[in-house]
Amino acid sequence: MAKVSSHTPLAARGDRWDARLGATVTLAVAAFLIGPVVLSVLAGLTKNYFVGLSSGLTLRWVTEVWSLYADTIGRTFTVAFLTLAVCVALGVPLAWALTVFQGRAARALEELMSLPVAVPGLASALALIISWGTVSGLRGSLWFIVIGHVLFTLPFMVRATRAAMSQQGLLGLDEAAATLGASRLRRFLTIIVPNAAPGILTGALTVLTLSIGEFNLTWLLHTPLTKTLPVGLADSYASMRLEIASAYTLVFLLMLLPLLVGLQWLANRGTRRAHAAVPPNTTTHS
């Protein structure tokens, strides 16, 4: 008997319609999200935004932005990497502790850590100023901004790392290594951290992204000597020509995108290695 295909012409037309609809929605969302950024970048490269591209292209505004705000670029990355270092040093052990010691206390601690994410950034910054703003030398230093960024980004590091630890089944590996006499520190550094590397890299990507682009906390915590990229961007939009503000956006993207692409590549590479290290499932028969 001839085999009847279940894929009828009507079903084929339906599949094509679904594919076209999906592509249309994807393009519409991309245009909605990316379109304004592209227009802003073009505005920073035109001689006169109100005339349009017909006025010609120029790098004059980018040069002015660099001369006015170059110091905010290095300062921003300094804050971001210090924030990342603190979040990794605190977040990875804390994520493992929450994975090992599960219970009401662990859940309460995790919820407590999420408060800075739920509370508006200005409120968190005001609380930091009230509680720590009088400490000698702290209010005018970058570390004051770093403290605020750590409070905001640490929950993201902990959650991404803890999710990787739970999925990898590291509790069983840790117990097996403990029975062989490995110390707690050795187990953590040689078993837990390498196996949780994809989650750690994902958390690192999130922390860097949030820290570099964080405005609400930084705006209230900064001083004229500790201004960062987002604060400078807001100042340029408020007090200068639109072309300069748009050129600032271009500089911001040029500094941020290569870093994010590199970290995303590392995260994807770590994920592929983790999947390749997992042995294939075996089926047992009774």
XYZ file of C-alpha atoms in Angstrom:
286
model
C 0.000 0.000 0.000
C 1.368 3.417 -0.910
C 2.324 5.620 2.002
C 0.147 8.747 2.231
C 1.976 11.935 3.093
C 0.552 13.769 6.070
C 1.924 17.074 4.767
C -0.955 18.272 2.577
C -0.801 21.370 0.339
C -3.096 23.146 2.813
C -0.725 22.403 5.671
C 2.221 23.595 3.550
C 0.468 26.895 2.890
C -0.222 27.197 6.616
C 3.459 26.635 7.437
C 4.506 29.283 4.929
C 1.978 31.720 6.389
C 3.277 31.083 9.913
C 6.874 31.605 8.759
C 5.991 34.886 7.028
C 4.032 36.097 10.036
C 6.917 35.246 12.352
C 9.413 37.026 10.106
C 7.156 40.095 9.888
C 6.737 40.301 13.654
C 10.480 39.843 14.174
C 11.320 42.626 11.701
C 8.721 44.932 13.265
C 10.103 44.391 16.765
C 13.676 44.845 15.511
C 12.726 48.078 13.742
C 10.978 49.334 16.884
C 13.986 48.559 19.106
C 16.912 49.254 16.786
C 15.431 52.005 14.606
C 15.708 54.809 17.194
C 19.322 53.852 17.955
C 20.225 53.966 14.253
C 18.559 57.375 13.845
C 20.383 58.695 16.914
C 23.735 57.479 15.575
C 23.066 59.104 12.192
C 22.191 62.344 13.940
C 25.605 62.313 15.581
C 27.317 62.002 12.193
C 25.415 64.690 10.273
C 26.569 68.290 10.036
C 23.090 69.579 10.834
C 20.423 67.234 12.175
C 17.539 69.542 11.257
C 18.672 69.645 7.625
C 19.296 65.896 7.558
C 21.789 63.760 5.674
C 21.730 66.258 2.818
C 23.859 68.544 5.006
C 26.678 65.986 4.798
C 28.473 63.666 7.203
C 31.105 64.706 9.721
C 33.104 63.402 12.694
C 33.197 66.848 14.275
C 30.647 65.995 16.953
C 32.387 62.737 17.866
C 35.643 64.670 18.274
C 33.960 67.196 20.543
C 32.417 64.449 22.644
C 35.805 62.787 23.023
C 37.452 66.049 24.094
C 34.698 66.838 26.599
C 33.886 63.415 28.049
C 36.872 61.118 27.417
C 37.525 60.882 31.146
C 34.054 59.410 31.767
C 34.839 56.416 29.539
C 37.749 55.089 31.574
C 35.905 55.896 34.795
C 32.855 53.965 33.657
C 34.825 50.842 32.824
C 36.757 51.125 36.092
C 33.488 51.146 38.033
C 32.071 48.295 35.932
C 35.073 45.990 36.380
C 35.369 46.748 40.090
C 31.670 45.963 40.414
C 32.175 42.725 38.506
C 35.138 41.693 40.676
C 33.174 42.262 43.878
C 30.078 40.497 42.510
C 32.101 37.442 41.473
C 33.960 37.314 44.788
C 30.713 37.540 46.764
C 28.133 36.111 44.390
C 29.690 32.763 43.446
C 30.264 31.532 47.039
C 26.880 32.904 48.064
C 25.157 31.097 45.195
C 26.797 27.833 46.242
C 25.807 28.398 49.872
C 22.183 28.957 48.803
C 22.380 25.768 46.714
C 23.748 23.671 49.595
C 21.754 25.111 52.485
C 18.199 25.157 51.191
C 15.423 26.178 53.521
C 13.477 29.138 54.848
C 16.582 31.072 55.834
C 18.095 30.665 52.351
C 14.864 31.758 50.669
C 14.567 34.748 53.012
C 18.158 35.781 52.243
C 17.550 35.503 48.498
C 14.410 37.624 48.739
C 16.254 40.167 50.870
C 18.973 40.435 48.228
C 16.333 41.239 45.606
C 15.171 44.375 47.433
C 17.646 46.757 45.710
C 16.288 45.551 42.348
C 12.674 46.194 43.356
C 13.321 49.547 45.061
C 13.786 52.565 42.726
C 17.437 53.376 42.150
C 17.081 56.921 43.487
C 15.692 55.568 46.771
C 18.589 53.112 47.104
C 21.095 55.873 46.351
C 19.505 58.153 48.934
C 19.702 55.376 51.536
C 23.406 54.921 50.769
C 24.041 58.660 51.103
C 22.251 58.778 54.462
C 24.007 55.700 55.852
C 27.502 55.943 54.340
C 27.769 59.431 52.888
C 29.493 60.829 55.969
C 32.349 58.293 55.895
C 35.559 60.219 55.316
C 36.737 60.065 51.709
C 34.016 57.680 50.554
C 31.413 60.135 49.277
C 33.703 61.616 46.647
C 35.338 58.373 45.487
C 34.440 55.851 42.807
C 33.987 53.213 45.490
C 30.775 54.905 46.590
C 29.340 54.298 43.110
C 30.764 50.763 43.092
C 28.940 49.982 46.349
C 25.668 51.116 44.813
C 26.252 49.094 41.648
C 27.123 45.972 43.661
C 23.888 46.220 45.642
C 21.948 46.492 42.387
C 23.743 43.830 40.320
C 24.680 41.177 42.913
C 21.244 39.452 42.781
C 21.660 38.891 39.039
C 25.053 37.264 39.543
C 23.739 35.038 42.322
C 20.666 33.891 40.411
C 22.524 33.102 37.174
C 25.248 31.202 39.039
C 22.829 29.333 41.266
C 20.747 28.248 38.275
C 23.854 26.759 36.635
C 24.838 24.997 39.849
C 21.384 23.465 40.242
C 21.193 22.264 36.634
C 24.624 20.629 36.714
C 23.785 18.516 39.768
C 26.890 19.674 41.578
C 25.677 18.598 45.008
C 26.242 14.957 44.086
C 29.706 15.672 42.659
C 30.636 17.654 45.754
C 29.555 14.858 48.075
C 31.485 12.296 46.028
C 34.652 14.403 46.179
C 34.180 14.902 49.908
C 34.105 11.134 50.473
C 37.471 10.925 48.669
C 39.005 13.370 51.130
C 38.998 16.610 49.097
C 38.815 19.753 51.214
C 35.894 22.157 50.955
C 38.007 24.845 49.281
C 39.521 22.405 46.793
C 36.092 21.040 45.887
C 34.772 24.547 45.375
C 37.661 25.696 43.152
C 38.173 22.506 41.102
C 34.623 21.140 40.811
C 31.987 23.761 41.548
C 33.458 26.810 39.804
C 34.513 25.071 36.541
C 31.153 23.299 36.156
C 29.228 26.493 36.946
C 31.349 28.579 34.533
C 28.522 29.136 31.973
C 26.273 30.574 34.666
C 29.107 32.674 36.075
C 29.845 34.112 32.625
C 26.161 34.827 32.057
C 26.020 36.631 35.399
C 29.191 38.539 34.538
C 27.685 39.674 31.244
C 24.583 40.894 33.067
C 26.583 42.676 35.765
C 28.791 44.513 33.265
C 25.851 45.506 31.097
C 23.851 46.849 34.019
C 26.811 48.623 35.616
C 27.946 50.383 32.438
C 24.427 51.572 31.629
C 23.222 52.303 35.178
C 21.968 55.883 35.507
C 19.499 56.232 38.395
C 21.861 55.169 41.167
C 24.880 56.814 39.595
C 23.160 60.133 38.989
C 22.549 60.646 42.714
C 25.811 59.083 43.919
C 28.229 60.805 41.532
C 30.134 64.030 42.025
C 31.587 66.299 39.300
C 34.832 64.319 39.622
C 33.189 60.875 39.418
C 30.879 61.377 36.439
C 30.313 58.257 34.304
C 29.122 57.688 30.736
C 25.342 57.531 31.396
C 25.463 60.691 33.523
C 27.531 62.483 30.888
C 25.073 61.324 28.239
C 22.178 62.840 30.195
C 24.107 66.084 30.668
C 24.891 66.306 26.963
C 21.248 65.798 26.016
C 20.142 68.454 28.491
C 22.683 71.181 27.822
C 24.233 70.788 24.352
C 23.358 70.449 20.698
C 21.401 67.395 19.668
C 24.243 66.340 17.367
C 26.704 66.208 20.279
C 24.295 64.206 22.401
C 23.747 61.772 19.534
C 27.502 61.497 18.957
C 27.813 60.650 22.651
C 25.393 57.774 22.046
C 27.627 56.576 19.199
C 30.727 56.679 21.409
C 28.826 54.831 24.126
C 27.861 52.048 21.718
C 31.356 51.777 20.247
C 32.805 51.271 23.718
C 30.108 48.887 24.923
C 29.276 46.589 22.008
C 32.710 44.938 21.513
C 32.850 44.121 25.222
C 29.367 42.616 25.227
C 30.006 40.606 22.058
C 33.218 39.215 23.535
C 31.578 38.229 26.795
C 28.634 36.677 24.969
C 31.078 34.633 22.891
C 32.805 33.420 26.055
C 29.456 32.525 27.636
C 28.337 30.567 24.560
C 31.685 28.789 24.382
C 31.452 27.827 28.048
C 27.922 26.532 27.548
C 28.988 24.363 24.597
C 31.869 22.927 26.606
C 29.573 22.154 29.518
C 27.116 20.336 27.247
C 29.943 18.418 25.563
C 31.228 17.266 28.951
C 27.862 15.746 29.956
C 27.846 12.014 29.125
C 24.989 10.761 26.925
C 21.948 9.388 28.676
C 21.919 5.653 29.030
C 18.776 3.586 29.157
C 18.625 0.709 31.591
C 16.528 -2.365 31.025
C 15.077 -4.513 33.733
